[in-house]
Each structure stands twice: as C-alpha cells, then as structure tokens.
Amino acid sequence: MNKKVSVSAPGKLMLLGEHAVVYNRLCLVTAVDKRLYTTVEIIDKSEFQLEAKDVGISEYKKPMSRLGKGSIFKAAQFVEIAIANSVSHPPEFISGSTQILKQVQNDSLGIRVTTKSEFSAKLGFGSSSAVTACIIKAISQLFHLKLSKKEIFDLAYKTVLDIQGDGSGFDVASAVYGGTIYFVTGGKVIEYLNAASLPLVVGYSGIKADTVRIINKVKKDFANRQSCLDEIYNSIEILVNQGKEALIKMDWQSFGKLMNKNQEYLKGLGVSIEKLDNMIKAALDAGAYGAKLSGAGGGDCMIALVSNENKEEVKEAIQNVGREVFDIKTNAEGIRIE
Ligand code: MEV
C-alpha cells in the first residue's frame, strides 16, 4: 500500500465572465503553467500535520479528532476542511472506503501534508482552490476511493463553499480539469475548449483582493438596482459566448475587443480600481489587442492579449505603472499525480 502521494494542480486566470458566473452565467477560464504541489502522507499517529512555508505555516498540528473543528488557522483552512470533508463526510465515498481509511476515521492513523507553490498566494491565481483539489485527489489515491474528476470537483467546491460561503467554483474546475474551459456556476457545464494557448501577459497590481468582500460589495451597491445588475450579467454572458467562438478561431483581434468590453462592464460593477485601470490603459496604449482585470477586481492581476511584435513593449508599459509583470502559458494540465 502507498502511504504517501504527491499531487499538483495549476493556477488559473479568468479570461471572461467573472462576477456574472457567480449568478448562473458562463465564463471562460484557463489553467496556467504555474503549479501548486502537495504531498499527503498517512502517519502512525492520529494527528493532522501541515507544513506550508509559502503561506507562513510551519509544523501546524492538531489531533485528527479535532479536524475541521474549533478555531482553524486561516491559511490552513482549505487543507483541513478538504481532508475533513473527504475522510469523514459524504457516506457515498465512505462506502467505497478501505481498511486504512477506517483507521483514519477511527483516530488510529493521521495525515501529514506538505505544500509548495510556484506562484504566490497573493496573485489571485487560485492557490486555495488548487490546494483543495490536490488534497482531495491525494486522499482519493491513498484510500483507493477512485473519485472521478467530477466527484473531486464536487467535493472541492463543497469545501470552498463551506469556508467562503460564496463563489462559482470556476477556479476549482480549472485546477481539476486544466486546459481552457467554458464553465457555468457550480459545474453545471464544464466544457473543454479546443483552444490554442493564448498570448497573454499578466500584470500584478501589488494589492491583495478579497473575493468575498468584493462580491458582497457588488450585492450591496446594487441592492436597489437588481434589474440593472441582471442586465450587466446578461451582457457579460453574451460576450463570453462570442469569446468562445473567437478563442476557437484564434481570432485575437476579436477576443481582445471582447476583453475590453468585459472590462467596461466590470467598471460598471465598480470592481476595478485606479491601479488596474492604469495598467490596462498602459497595455492598450502599447498596442495590446485587449486588456482587463482577471478575477474579483479590487487588486490582484490584469491580463493583456498581445502579439509577438508588441509583447515586450506591452510588458514594459505595464511594469511602469504596476508592481510586477510576467509571462505565462495557458491551457496547462489539470490536477495530476507527480
Ligand atoms: C473571482 O476570482 C471571480 C468571481 O467571479 C468569483 C467566483 O466566480 O467565484 C468574482
């Protein structure tokens, strides 16, 4: 029996459709070639142990019987609740459980997790969803639960909702499935697109966004204007569908225009900030096909679609007004055993 397994998952970038996708609309998301790695090990002591130096956690320990209970150190939440959900909760998974899983459930064995990431948790690349997906895949592998991608998605999405209370699950889907996907809230649709890698440049604003706070801010700001909000979300959904076609045809000019339109709607929602606006304007002035914030807004990253000819110029322009700029490759592989 294997007592130890290593699993990795990619970070993600929202291409089109953020915010609208929280409310039963579509989005396009791509997995990036920066990965988060976890090692999950069964240990002979009934303890949960976590080592995640990238997020400031060293030698975090608690008895297995307390897993997911009491106060949980914020940076440990996703790992801890993902384990609690996958080893102790849904009976349909337990019914397929092995002797060794029963020993974990009976508090005679424990679990040690180590994580390491190629991207900072500050960027908004989805480190929480990536780590959650990795843990559930590892638990499935260690205990022979044979969870399908959709079952891993469902359990990881439940974990995210248990912690955050809100969210579409697009980031979880990207971590699990990889590639570039067309996605509807909660995984009602998860469709791989036969899309080429997008020529993207990413600019980091230097400001950490708080997704749940921003989702709540939009709700509050539009509390008396629900029809106006619905109209914006419907318009975003239309351009996501147009974006899907443009992406498949590799029509970067059209895709860039749709990114710009999407950014206008995001500004209408009040989720862009001056720093991101300046980075986006700099990218467009330097010749990018299109540019927009990617994610919740309020900080984190923006993306610009570039050509080979203007890529370096766009990068320099973003760097001049932002915090950091980097190249990424899209369409990365989803969750995998290392
Ligand atoms: C955050 O990265 C994107 C949002 O649409 C939230 C979500 O889809 O879970 C704002």
PDB file of C-alpha atoms and ligand atoms in Angstrom, residues 12 18-19 21-22 167-168 170 211 215 295-296, ligand 1:
ATOM      1  CA  LYS A  12      -5.851  29.836 -13.160  1.00  0.00           C
ATOM      2  CA  GLU A  18     -16.092  36.993 -13.620  1.00  0.00           C
ATOM      3  CA  HIS A  19     -18.861  38.065 -11.216  1.00  0.00           C
ATOM      4  CA  VAL A  21     -20.546  33.467 -13.246  1.00  0.00           C
ATOM      5  CA  VAL A  22     -21.416  33.621  -9.539  1.00  0.00           C
ATOM      6  CA  GLY A 167     -18.243  31.534  -5.271  1.00  0.00           C
ATOM      7  CA  SER A 168     -18.905  29.914  -8.619  1.00  0.00           C
ATOM      8  CA  PHE A 170     -14.661  28.139 -11.730  1.00  0.00           C
ATOM      9  CA  THR A 211     -13.115  37.983  -3.367  1.00  0.00           C
ATOM     10  CA  ILE A 215     -18.869  40.001  -4.204  1.00  0.00           C
ATOM     11  CA  GLY A 295     -10.717  37.714 -11.047  1.00  0.00           C
ATOM     12  CA  ALA A 296     -12.710  39.590  -8.466  1.00  0.00           C
TER      13      ALA A 296
HETATM   14  C1  MEV B   1     -13.085  35.719  -8.513  1.00  0.00           C
HETATM   15  O1  MEV B   1     -11.824  35.286  -8.958  1.00  0.00           O
HETATM   16  C2  MEV B   1     -14.117  35.586  -9.597  1.00  0.00           C
HETATM   17  C3  MEV B   1     -15.554  35.777  -9.125  1.00  0.00           C
HETATM   18  O2  MEV B   1     -16.392  35.578 -10.263  1.00  0.00           O
HETATM   19  C4  MEV B   1     -15.935  34.819  -8.018  1.00  0.00           C
HETATM   20  C5  MEV B   1     -16.207  33.403  -8.465  1.00  0.00           C
HETATM   21  O3  MEV B   1     -16.512  33.167  -9.624  1.00  0.00           O
HETATM   22  O4  MEV B   1     -16.142  32.501  -7.598  1.00  0.00           O
HETATM   23  C6  MEV B   1     -15.772  37.199  -8.641  1.00  0.00           C
END
